[in-house]
Coordinates of C-alpha atoms in Angstrom, one line a residue:
Chain A
M1 CA 74.0 35.0 36.5
S2 CA 75.9 32.4 38.5
P3 CA 74.4 29.0 39.2
L4 CA 74.2 29.9 42.9
A5 CA 72.4 33.2 42.1
R6 CA 69.9 31.2 40.1
V7 CA 69.3 28.8 43.0
V8 CA 68.9 31.7 45.4
E9 CA 66.3 33.3 43.1
A10 CA 64.4 30.0 43.0
L11 CA 64.5 29.6 46.7
L12 CA 63.2 33.2 47.4
F13 CA 60.4 32.5 44.8
L14 CA 59.4 29.3 46.6
S15 CA 59.6 30.3 50.2
P16 CA 56.3 31.7 51.7
E17 CA 58.4 34.0 54.0
P18 CA 61.5 36.1 53.8
V19 CA 64.6 33.9 54.0
S20 CA 67.7 34.8 56.1
G21 CA 71.2 34.6 54.7
E22 CA 72.0 31.8 57.1
A23 CA 69.0 29.7 55.9
L24 CA 70.1 30.3 52.3
S25 CA 73.6 29.2 53.2
A26 CA 72.4 26.1 55.0
A27 CA 70.0 25.1 52.2
T28 CA 72.6 25.5 49.4
G29 CA 75.8 24.5 51.4
A30 CA 77.4 27.8 50.2
H31 CA 79.5 30.1 52.3
Q32 CA 77.8 33.3 53.6
A33 CA 80.2 35.4 51.4
D34 CA 79.1 33.5 48.3
I35 CA 75.5 34.0 49.3
D36 CA 76.1 37.7 49.6
A37 CA 77.7 37.8 46.2
A38 CA 74.8 35.9 44.7
L39 CA 72.3 38.3 46.3
A40 CA 74.1 41.2 44.8
Q41 CA 74.1 39.5 41.4
L42 CA 70.4 38.8 41.7
R43 CA 69.6 42.4 42.6
A44 CA 71.5 43.6 39.6
G45 CA 69.9 41.0 37.3
L46 CA 66.4 42.1 38.4
L47 CA 67.0 45.7 37.2
G48 CA 64.4 46.5 34.6
R49 CA 62.4 43.4 35.4
G50 CA 59.0 42.8 36.9
L51 CA 60.4 41.6 40.3
Q52 CA 62.6 43.3 42.9
L53 CA 64.8 42.0 45.6
R54 CA 63.9 43.3 49.1
E55 CA 65.5 43.1 52.5
V56 CA 63.1 42.7 55.4
A57 CA 64.5 42.5 59.0
G58 CA 67.7 41.0 57.8
S59 CA 66.0 38.4 55.5
W60 CA 65.4 38.4 51.8
T61 CA 62.3 38.2 49.7
L62 CA 61.0 39.0 46.2
V63 CA 58.3 41.6 45.6
S64 CA 56.5 42.7 42.4
A65 CA 57.6 46.0 40.8
P66 CA 55.4 49.1 41.4
E67 CA 54.3 49.5 37.8
A68 CA 52.5 46.2 38.0
E69 CA 50.3 47.2 41.0
T70 CA 47.2 48.2 39.1
A71 CA 47.1 45.2 36.9
A72 CA 47.9 42.9 39.8
R73 CA 45.1 44.2 42.0
E74 CA 42.8 43.8 39.0
L75 CA 43.9 40.2 38.3
L76 CA 44.0 39.0 41.9
A77 CA 41.0 41.1 43.2
R78 CA 43.2 42.2 46.1
P79 CA 42.1 45.7 47.1
R80 CA 44.5 48.0 48.8
S81 CA 44.2 47.7 52.6
N82 CA 42.5 50.5 54.5
A83 CA 44.6 53.4 55.5
L84 CA 45.4 53.6 59.2
T85 CA 43.1 55.9 61.2
P86 CA 44.9 58.8 62.9
A87 CA 44.6 57.0 66.3
Q88 CA 46.1 53.8 64.9
A89 CA 48.9 55.7 63.1
E90 CA 49.9 57.7 66.3
T91 CA 49.8 54.5 68.4
L92 CA 51.9 52.7 65.8
A93 CA 54.4 55.5 65.7
I94 CA 54.8 55.4 69.5
V95 CA 55.3 51.6 69.5
A96 CA 57.8 51.9 66.5
Y97 CA 60.0 54.5 68.2
L98 CA 59.7 53.5 71.9
Q99 CA 59.4 49.7 71.7
P100 CA 58.9 47.7 73.8
V101 CA 56.2 49.9 75.2
S102 CA 53.0 49.2 77.3
R103 CA 49.5 50.4 76.6
P104 CA 49.3 52.7 79.6
E105 CA 52.5 54.4 78.4
V106 CA 51.0 54.9 74.9
A107 CA 47.8 56.3 76.6
R108 CA 49.9 58.8 78.6
I109 CA 51.6 60.2 75.5
R110 CA 48.4 60.4 73.5
G111 CA 46.2 61.6 76.4
V112 CA 43.5 59.2 75.5
A113 CA 43.0 55.4 76.0
A114 CA 44.7 53.3 73.4
E115 CA 42.8 50.1 73.7
S116 CA 40.9 49.8 70.5
A117 CA 43.8 51.2 68.4
T118 CA 46.2 48.7 70.0
N119 CA 43.8 45.8 69.3
A120 CA 43.3 46.9 65.7
L121 CA 47.0 47.0 65.1
V122 CA 47.5 43.6 66.7
E123 CA 44.7 42.3 64.5
R124 CA 46.3 43.8 61.4
G125 CA 49.6 42.0 62.3
L126 CA 51.5 45.3 62.6
I127 CA 52.4 45.0 66.3
E128 CA 52.7 42.1 68.7
E129 CA 53.2 41.3 72.4
A130 CA 56.8 41.5 73.6
G131 CA 56.7 40.3 77.2
R132 CA 55.6 42.2 80.3
S133 CA 56.7 45.3 82.2
Q134 CA 57.6 45.1 85.9
F135 CA 54.0 45.9 86.7
G136 CA 52.7 43.0 84.6
A137 CA 51.5 45.2 81.7
V138 CA 51.8 43.7 78.3
L139 CA 54.5 45.3 76.2
Y140 CA 54.2 45.8 72.5
R141 CA 56.7 45.8 69.6
T142 CA 56.4 46.1 65.8
T143 CA 56.4 42.9 63.6
T144 CA 58.3 41.9 60.5
Q145 CA 55.0 42.4 58.7
F146 CA 55.1 46.0 59.8
L147 CA 58.5 46.4 58.1
A148 CA 57.3 44.6 55.0
S149 CA 54.1 46.7 54.6
F150 CA 55.8 50.0 55.2
N151 CA 58.7 49.1 52.8
L152 CA 61.4 49.3 55.5
S153 CA 64.3 46.9 55.6
S154 CA 64.8 47.5 59.3
L155 CA 63.8 49.8 62.1
R156 CA 67.0 51.8 61.4
D157 CA 65.2 53.0 58.2
L158 CA 62.7 55.0 60.4
P159 CA 63.6 58.7 60.2
D160 CA 65.3 60.2 63.3
V161 CA 62.4 60.9 65.6
Q162 CA 63.4 64.5 66.1
T163 CA 62.6 65.3 62.4
F164 CA 58.9 65.1 63.6
D165 CA 59.3 67.7 66.3
P166 CA 57.3 70.9 65.5
S167 CA 59.4 73.7 64.1
P168 CA 60.7 76.3 66.5
Q169 CA 58.2 78.8 65.1
D170 CA 55.3 76.4 65.7
E171 CA 56.6 75.7 69.2
A172 CA 56.8 79.5 69.9
A173 CA 53.3 80.0 68.6
L174 CA 52.0 77.2 70.8
R175 CA 53.8 78.6 73.9
D176 CA 52.3 82.0 73.2
R177 CA 48.8 80.7 72.9
L178 CA 49.1 78.7 76.1
L179 CA 50.5 81.6 78.1
R180 CA 47.8 83.9 76.8
A181 CA 45.1 81.4 77.6
G182 CA 46.6 81.0 81.1
E183 CA 46.6 84.8 81.7
Q184 CA 43.0 85.1 80.6
R185 CA 41.9 82.4 82.9
A186 CA 43.7 83.9 85.8
E187 CA 42.1 87.3 85.1
S188 CA 38.6 85.8 84.8
L189 CA 39.1 83.9 88.0
G190 CA 40.4 87.0 89.8
S191 CA 37.5 89.1 88.7
S192 CA 34.8 86.6 89.5
R193 CA 36.0 86.3 93.1
Chain B
M1 CA 15.4 53.3 79.9
P2 CA 15.5 55.8 77.0
S3 CA 12.3 56.5 75.1
D4 CA 11.7 54.9 71.7
M5 CA 13.0 58.0 69.9
L6 CA 16.3 57.8 71.7
R7 CA 16.5 54.1 71.4
N8 CA 16.2 54.4 67.6
L9 CA 18.6 57.3 67.2
E10 CA 21.1 55.7 64.7
L11 CA 24.7 56.7 65.2
D12 CA 27.6 56.3 62.9
L13 CA 30.7 57.2 64.9
D14 CA 34.4 56.5 64.5
V15 CA 34.3 53.7 67.0
F16 CA 30.7 52.7 66.9
S17 CA 27.8 52.4 64.6
G18 CA 24.3 51.4 65.7
P19 CA 21.4 52.7 67.9
F20 CA 22.1 55.0 70.8
D21 CA 20.8 52.7 73.5
L22 CA 23.2 49.9 72.3
L23 CA 26.0 52.5 72.6
L24 CA 24.9 53.3 76.1
S25 CA 24.7 49.7 77.3
L26 CA 28.1 48.9 75.8
I27 CA 29.6 51.9 77.7
L28 CA 27.9 50.9 80.9
R29 CA 29.1 47.3 80.5
E30 CA 32.6 48.7 79.8
E31 CA 32.7 46.9 76.5
L32 CA 33.4 50.2 74.7
D33 CA 35.8 52.7 76.1
L34 CA 34.0 56.0 76.7
L35 CA 37.3 57.9 76.2
E36 CA 37.3 56.9 72.6
V37 CA 33.7 58.1 71.9
Q38 CA 33.4 61.6 70.4
L39 CA 30.4 62.9 72.3
A40 CA 30.1 65.8 69.9
E41 CA 29.4 63.4 67.1
I42 CA 26.4 62.1 69.1
V43 CA 25.1 65.6 69.7
I44 CA 25.4 66.4 66.0
A45 CA 23.6 63.2 65.1
Y46 CA 20.8 64.1 67.5
L47 CA 20.5 67.6 66.1
D48 CA 20.2 66.2 62.6
H49 CA 17.6 63.9 63.8
L50 CA 15.6 66.7 65.4
E51 CA 15.8 68.8 62.2
R52 CA 14.3 66.0 60.2
R53 CA 11.5 65.6 62.7
E54 CA 10.6 69.3 62.9
R55 CA 8.5 69.0 66.0
L56 CA 10.4 69.1 69.3
N57 CA 9.5 66.5 71.8
L58 CA 10.5 68.2 75.0
E59 CA 10.5 65.1 77.1
A60 CA 12.8 63.2 74.8
A61 CA 15.0 66.3 74.5
T62 CA 15.4 66.6 78.2
E63 CA 16.1 62.9 78.5
F64 CA 18.8 63.2 75.8
L65 CA 20.3 66.2 77.6
V66 CA 20.5 64.3 80.9
L67 CA 22.0 61.2 79.3
I68 CA 24.6 63.1 77.3
A69 CA 25.5 65.2 80.3
A70 CA 25.9 62.1 82.4
L71 CA 28.2 60.7 79.7
L72 CA 30.1 64.1 79.6
E73 CA 30.6 64.0 83.3
L74 CA 31.8 60.4 83.3
K75 CA 34.1 61.2 80.4
S76 CA 35.5 64.3 82.0
R77 CA 36.2 62.3 85.2
L78 CA 38.0 59.7 83.2
M79 CA 40.0 62.3 81.2
L80 CA 41.1 64.3 84.2
P81 CA 42.5 61.7 86.6
G82 CA 42.7 63.4 90.1
E83 CA 46.4 63.3 90.4
E84 CA 47.1 65.2 87.2
V85 CA 44.7 68.0 87.9
E86 CA 46.1 68.3 91.4
E87 CA 49.6 68.5 89.9
L88 CA 48.7 71.2 87.4
D89 CA 46.6 73.1 89.9
E90 CA 49.5 73.3 92.3
L91 CA 51.8 74.8 89.7
E92 CA 52.2 78.5 89.0
P93 CA 50.4 79.4 85.7
A94 CA 53.8 79.8 83.9
Q95 CA 55.0 76.4 85.2
A96 CA 51.7 74.7 84.3
A97 CA 51.9 76.1 80.8
E98 CA 55.5 74.8 80.4
E99 CA 54.4 71.4 81.6
L100 CA 51.4 71.4 79.3
L101 CA 53.6 72.6 76.4
D102 CA 56.1 69.8 77.0
R103 CA 53.3 67.2 76.8
M104 CA 51.8 68.8 73.7
L105 CA 55.2 68.9 71.9
R106 CA 55.8 65.3 72.8
Y107 CA 52.4 64.4 71.5
A108 CA 52.9 66.5 68.3
R109 CA 56.1 64.5 67.6
Y110 CA 54.2 61.2 67.4
Q111 CA 51.3 62.8 65.6
N112 CA 53.6 63.9 62.9
A113 CA 55.3 60.5 62.9
G114 CA 51.9 58.9 62.5
Q115 CA 51.2 61.0 59.5
W116 CA 54.5 59.9 58.0
L117 CA 53.5 56.3 58.5
I118 CA 50.2 56.8 56.8
E119 CA 52.0 58.2 53.7
R120 CA 54.6 55.4 53.9
Q121 CA 51.9 52.8 54.0
E122 CA 50.3 54.3 50.9
A123 CA 53.7 54.0 49.1
G124 CA 54.4 50.5 50.5
Q125 CA 51.2 49.2 48.9
Q126 CA 52.8 49.4 45.5
F127 CA 54.9 46.4 46.2
L128 CA 53.1 43.1 46.5
L129 CA 54.3 39.9 48.1
R130 CA 53.7 36.4 46.7
E131 CA 51.2 34.8 49.0
S132 CA 51.0 31.2 47.6
G133 CA 53.0 28.5 49.3
P134 CA 55.5 26.3 47.7
P135 CA 54.2 23.5 45.4
A136 CA 52.9 20.4 47.3
E137 CA 55.5 18.0 45.9
L138 CA 58.3 20.2 47.5
S139 CA 56.6 20.9 50.8
K140 CA 55.6 17.3 51.6
T141 CA 58.5 17.1 54.0
A142 CA 57.8 20.3 55.7
E143 CA 58.0 20.8 59.5
K144 CA 59.2 17.5 60.9
P145 CA 58.5 17.4 64.6
R146 CA 61.9 17.5 66.3
A147 CA 63.0 18.8 69.7
T148 CA 63.3 22.5 68.9
H149 CA 62.3 24.1 72.3
D150 CA 63.7 24.0 75.8
P151 CA 61.1 22.7 78.3
Q152 CA 62.4 25.3 80.8
L153 CA 60.7 27.9 78.6
L154 CA 57.3 26.6 79.9
A155 CA 58.3 26.7 83.5
R156 CA 59.6 30.2 83.2
A157 CA 56.5 31.4 81.3
V158 CA 54.0 30.0 83.8
G159 CA 56.2 31.1 86.8
G160 CA 56.3 34.6 85.5
L161 CA 52.5 34.7 85.6
L162 CA 52.5 33.7 89.2
K163 CA 54.4 36.8 90.2
M164 CA 52.2 39.2 92.1
P165 CA 52.6 42.7 90.8
P166 CA 53.5 45.3 93.5
A167 CA 50.3 46.7 95.1
P168 CA 49.4 50.0 93.4
D169 CA 50.2 53.1 95.5
L170 CA 46.9 54.8 96.3
R171 CA 48.2 57.5 98.6
H172 CA 47.8 60.2 96.0
L173 CA 44.2 59.3 95.3
R174 CA 41.5 61.3 97.0
N175 CA 37.8 60.8 96.7
P176 CA 36.3 63.3 94.3
R177 CA 35.3 66.2 96.5
V178 CA 32.5 67.5 94.2
S179 CA 29.2 65.7 94.7
V180 CA 26.0 66.2 92.8
A181 CA 24.1 66.3 96.1
D182 CA 26.2 69.3 97.4
R183 CA 25.8 71.2 94.1
L184 CA 22.0 70.5 94.2
T185 CA 21.9 72.1 97.7
I186 CA 23.7 75.2 96.5
L187 CA 21.5 75.6 93.5
R188 CA 18.3 75.2 95.5
D189 CA 19.6 77.8 98.0
L190 CA 20.2 80.3 95.2
L191 CA 16.8 79.5 93.7
R192 CA 15.0 80.2 96.9
R193 CA 16.3 83.8 96.6
G194 CA 15.0 84.1 93.0
R195 CA 16.6 84.3 89.6
F196 CA 20.4 84.1 89.4
D197 CA 23.2 83.9 86.9
F198 CA 24.8 80.5 86.5
E199 CA 28.2 82.1 86.9
R200 CA 27.3 82.9 90.5
A201 CA 26.8 79.2 91.3
V202 CA 30.3 78.4 90.1
A203 CA 32.3 81.6 90.7
G204 CA 36.0 80.8 91.3
Q205 CA 35.4 77.0 91.1
D206 CA 37.5 74.5 89.1
R207 CA 36.3 72.9 85.9
M208 CA 35.2 69.7 87.6
T209 CA 32.9 71.7 89.9
V210 CA 31.5 73.7 87.0
A211 CA 30.8 70.4 85.1
V212 CA 29.1 68.8 88.1
T213 CA 27.1 71.9 88.8
L214 CA 25.8 72.0 85.2
Y215 CA 24.8 68.3 85.7
A216 CA 23.0 69.2 88.9
L217 CA 21.2 72.0 87.1
L218 CA 20.1 69.5 84.4
E219 CA 18.7 67.3 87.1
L220 CA 16.7 70.2 88.5
Y221 CA 15.4 71.1 85.0
K222 CA 14.3 67.5 84.5
R223 CA 12.4 67.5 87.8
G224 CA 10.8 70.9 86.8
E225 CA 12.3 72.7 89.7
A226 CA 14.3 75.1 87.6
D227 CA 14.2 76.8 84.2
W228 CA 17.1 78.3 82.4
E229 CA 17.8 80.7 79.5
Q230 CA 20.7 81.7 77.4
E231 CA 20.1 84.4 74.8
V232 CA 22.9 83.5 72.5
P233 CA 25.8 81.0 72.8
F234 CA 28.3 82.1 75.4
A235 CA 26.0 84.7 76.9
P236 CA 25.2 84.5 80.6
I237 CA 22.9 81.6 81.6
T238 CA 19.9 82.8 83.7
V239 CA 18.4 80.3 86.1
A240 CA 14.9 80.8 87.5
V241 CA 12.4 78.8 89.5
G242 CA 10.7 76.1 87.3
G243 CA 7.0 75.3 86.9
N244 CA 7.1 72.3 89.1
A245 CA 8.6 74.0 92.1
A246 CA 5.3 74.4 93.9
A247 CA 4.6 70.7 93.7
R248 CA 8.0 70.0 95.2
A249 CA 7.4 72.4 98.1
V250 CA 4.2 70.5 98.9
A251 CA 5.9 67.2 98.7
S252 CA 8.7 68.2 101.1
Chain C
M1 CA 62.3 43.9 28.5
S2 CA 59.2 45.9 27.5
P3 CA 57.1 47.5 30.2
L4 CA 54.3 45.0 29.4
A5 CA 56.6 42.0 29.7
R6 CA 57.6 43.3 33.1
V7 CA 54.0 43.6 34.2
V8 CA 53.3 40.1 32.9
E9 CA 56.3 38.7 34.8
A10 CA 55.0 40.4 38.0
L11 CA 51.4 39.0 37.5
L12 CA 52.7 35.4 37.0
F13 CA 54.9 35.8 40.0
L14 CA 52.0 36.9 42.2
S15 CA 49.3 34.6 41.0
P16 CA 49.0 31.3 42.8
E17 CA 47.4 29.6 39.7
P18 CA 48.4 29.6 36.1
V19 CA 47.0 32.6 34.3
S20 CA 45.3 32.5 30.8
G21 CA 46.2 34.8 28.0
E22 CA 42.7 36.4 28.2
A23 CA 43.1 37.0 31.9
L24 CA 46.5 38.7 31.3
S25 CA 44.9 40.8 28.5
A26 CA 42.0 41.8 30.7
A27 CA 44.1 42.7 33.7
T28 CA 46.6 44.8 31.6
G29 CA 44.2 46.2 29.0
A30 CA 46.7 45.0 26.3
H31 CA 45.8 43.2 23.1
Q32 CA 46.2 39.4 22.9
A33 CA 48.9 39.9 20.3
D34 CA 50.9 42.2 22.6
I35 CA 50.5 39.7 25.4
D36 CA 51.9 36.9 23.2
A37 CA 54.9 39.1 22.3
A38 CA 55.4 40.0 26.0
L39 CA 55.3 36.3 26.9
A40 CA 57.9 35.5 24.2
Q41 CA 60.1 38.3 25.6
L42 CA 59.7 37.0 29.1
R43 CA 60.6 33.5 28.1
A44 CA 63.8 34.7 26.4
G45 CA 64.6 37.0 29.4
L46 CA 64.3 34.1 31.8
L47 CA 67.0 32.0 30.1
G48 CA 69.8 31.3 32.5
R49 CA 67.7 32.4 35.5
G50 CA 66.3 30.7 38.6
L51 CA 62.7 30.9 37.3
Q52 CA 61.1 29.5 34.1
L53 CA 58.0 30.3 32.1
R54 CA 55.8 27.2 31.7
E55 CA 52.5 26.7 29.8
V56 CA 50.0 24.5 31.6
A57 CA 46.8 23.6 29.7
G58 CA 46.9 26.9 27.8
S59 CA 47.7 29.0 30.8
W60 CA 50.9 30.5 32.0
T61 CA 52.9 30.2 35.2
L62 CA 56.3 30.7 36.6
V63 CA 58.1 27.7 38.2
S64 CA 61.5 27.3 39.9
A65 CA 64.4 26.0 37.8
P66 CA 65.0 22.2 38.3
E67 CA 68.6 22.7 39.5
A68 CA 67.2 24.4 42.7
E69 CA 65.2 21.3 43.8
T70 CA 67.6 19.8 46.3
A71 CA 68.3 23.2 48.0
A72 CA 64.5 23.9 48.0
R73 CA 63.7 20.6 49.8
E74 CA 66.4 21.4 52.3
L75 CA 65.0 24.9 52.9
L76 CA 61.4 24.0 53.2
A77 CA 62.0 21.0 55.5
R78 CA 63.4 23.4 58.2
P79 CA 61.0 24.4 60.8
R80 CA 59.9 27.9 60.1
S81 CA 60.1 30.8 62.5
N82 CA 61.2 28.6 65.4
A83 CA 60.9 30.8 68.4
L84 CA 57.6 31.2 70.3
T85 CA 56.5 34.8 70.8
P86 CA 56.1 35.8 74.5
A87 CA 52.3 35.7 74.1
Q88 CA 52.5 32.2 72.6
A89 CA 54.9 31.0 75.3
E90 CA 52.6 32.1 78.2
T91 CA 49.5 30.6 76.5
L92 CA 51.2 27.3 75.8
A93 CA 52.6 27.1 79.4
I94 CA 49.1 27.7 80.8
V95 CA 47.6 25.0 78.5
A96 CA 50.4 22.6 79.3
Y97 CA 50.1 22.9 83.1
L98 CA 46.3 23.2 83.5
Q99 CA 44.9 21.2 80.5
P100 CA 42.2 21.0 79.5
V101 CA 41.7 24.7 79.7
S102 CA 39.4 27.2 77.9
R103 CA 40.4 30.4 76.1
P104 CA 38.5 32.6 78.5
E105 CA 40.4 31.1 81.4
V106 CA 43.7 31.6 79.6
A107 CA 42.7 35.2 79.1
R108 CA 41.7 35.7 82.7
I109 CA 45.1 34.4 83.9
R110 CA 47.1 36.4 81.4
G111 CA 45.0 39.6 81.8
V112 CA 44.8 40.0 78.0
A113 CA 43.0 38.4 75.2
A114 CA 44.5 35.1 74.1
E115 CA 42.9 34.7 70.7
S116 CA 45.7 35.2 68.3
A117 CA 48.2 33.3 70.4
T118 CA 45.8 30.3 70.7
N119 CA 45.2 30.3 67.0
A120 CA 48.9 30.4 66.2
L121 CA 49.6 27.5 68.6
V122 CA 46.8 25.4 67.0
E123 CA 48.2 26.3 63.5
R124 CA 51.7 25.2 64.7
G125 CA 50.2 21.9 65.9
L126 CA 51.3 22.4 69.5
I127 CA 47.8 22.5 71.0
E128 CA 44.4 21.2 69.8
E129 CA 40.7 21.3 70.8
A130 CA 39.6 18.9 73.5
G131 CA 35.8 19.2 73.8
R132 CA 33.9 22.0 75.5
S133 CA 33.6 23.3 79.0
Q134 CA 30.2 23.2 80.8
F135 CA 29.7 26.8 79.6
G136 CA 30.3 25.9 76.0
A137 CA 33.8 27.3 75.6
V138 CA 36.3 25.3 73.5
L139 CA 38.8 23.5 75.7
Y140 CA 42.4 23.1 74.7
R141 CA 45.1 20.5 75.4
T142 CA 48.7 19.9 74.1
T143 CA 49.4 17.5 71.2
T144 CA 52.0 14.7 70.8
Q145 CA 53.9 17.1 68.5
F146 CA 54.1 19.4 71.5
L147 CA 55.8 16.6 73.5
A148 CA 58.2 16.0 70.6
S149 CA 59.0 19.7 70.1
F150 CA 59.9 20.0 73.8
N151 CA 61.6 16.7 74.0
L152 CA 59.3 15.4 76.7
S153 CA 58.3 11.8 77.0
S154 CA 55.0 12.6 78.8
L155 CA 53.3 15.5 80.6
R156 CA 54.7 14.2 83.9
D157 CA 58.1 15.4 82.6
L158 CA 57.0 19.1 82.6
P159 CA 59.6 21.0 84.6
D160 CA 58.7 22.4 88.1
V161 CA 57.2 25.8 88.0
Q162 CA 60.0 28.3 88.5
T163 CA 58.9 30.9 91.1
F164 CA 59.8 32.1 94.5
D165 CA 57.7 29.3 96.0
P166 CA 59.1 26.0 94.9
S167 CA 56.1 23.7 95.9
P168 CA 53.1 24.3 93.7
Q169 CA 52.9 20.9 91.9
D170 CA 49.3 20.3 92.7
E171 CA 47.4 21.4 89.6
A172 CA 44.3 22.8 91.4
A173 CA 46.5 24.9 93.7
L174 CA 48.5 26.2 90.7
R175 CA 45.3 27.1 88.9
D176 CA 44.0 29.1 91.9
R177 CA 47.2 31.0 92.4
L178 CA 47.5 31.8 88.7
L179 CA 43.9 33.2 88.7
R180 CA 44.6 35.3 91.8
A181 CA 47.8 36.7 90.3
G182 CA 45.9 37.4 87.1
E183 CA 43.1 39.3 88.9
Q184 CA 45.6 41.4 90.9
R185 CA 47.5 42.2 87.6
A186 CA 44.2 43.4 86.1
E187 CA 43.4 45.5 89.1
S188 CA 46.8 47.2 89.4
L189 CA 46.7 48.0 85.6
G190 CA 43.2 49.3 85.8
S191 CA 44.1 51.7 88.6
S192 CA 47.2 53.0 86.8
R193 CA 45.1 54.4 84.0

């Protein structure tokens, strides 16, 4: 491993937050291209080790390897965080794909108010305010911590949103049910008049 | 105020856990959003409670019905904002179904995406970040105060808050046309002619009217003016003059 | 490197304190002798890397390699995550122009809760507590570090409020107008639900 790769490894170890390529370059006095090469070397050097190199929102950080999770939670008494509730997960998905997005907009898509889900997500550090809409409503976006906790290096890692659309069969079944329900309703209204 | 039994009904809902009367007062003070409360959970908790107590306290049961019906009415008004009902009502059934289908598909997309995020979060938890800061001897020099921000940022931020938002357009809003008083009058008219089927009181009416009429009927039941029966779930509901109707006739 | 050595490396990486052999043995379920072997392997594996294994009073820890020290000082002295979030900028501006001001008042003007923004600003040293209001709410004011960060010699140097009306320098008038705009914002949002 080159001397520069070693210094980069030490810097990522010491820094409490992910470090950008520019910050690494400024701290070491090395050119960006050399930093890139050092990062590639570090990534290769960490294969088969207890640590991994990870990109988060264009910055770099070290994380522990998955096989150490059980022992680490045991040693550090750090339990897994609670799973998202369905309401939180839906709200987070809408913010992730449509950001920046306001709470009334989220409520319109979900069909129910989004207040407590939004607050919980802000509290968990997964979303944050991102300015205001023309009507003065607070807009929300996802945070770097969101990327880190969901093991995404950037928002581009989110799957194409269309992959989540119901299949044509499901859509047809839904359409059928709706139309039938509509007809029944029309009949019962007609007969009761 | 609810009776002791209701006050002490312990609830454990998705968004709230505690006694029923606290839930009520939180909702009334708008500290808890009624739209997020699953009313069915409350009913189930109440039924469990009744089962444990064996004996049915009719007064408390009526009171519960009135309260839960009031919550249902409030919630249904919140869930069906006037404009959208209008919109859907004005559409042909086929168009309305298309519109509804569009909304459901759009929602299904994000529901599925949410499910994906839940699984992704599960997997992401395998990787842990170091949480300790750098050693003290290296961080002593951290964060020197230096001019890093443009003062105009403050002027822009506070100036943005001064901007008055455009006045909301209220033209599409109408007062709710269904009032409990009106429905009470209709029910009392029917009652004067004897027993009747609840369907008759709401024939051809929209959902809002049906809900408000049911609420009015609960009110009559509470005052003893009406009694009602339903043989099995979904069977016709028969309404008849209640035991207290004579008293009311004297009073009026 | 053996699987156990990898887990040990991850544990030492994550732990803020040196870890004893017994604690490593307890967390991994491995025998002391195997832990010793894993530590020896780890020490060898770290030769020529940016991290080193060190024994401190009978416990084990990872430290950065000495050659990274200069770059580390450079990196850590840089102000972290420079930019203020929109929520922080609004909150800071309100405190700067209206100080001393309480959090409920900030929330009323903004139309959303100001808790996490206020805490972040306190943590960044830009605002601080300044006694309590008559209702017992904590009041906030800006710090000298705030002046330095914004290159202001005193609060009198705060720029004129940028809005369609260029004359609101009187603080009481500004407060009034902010509150009125905040109320109207809250109303128009409420009715859009």
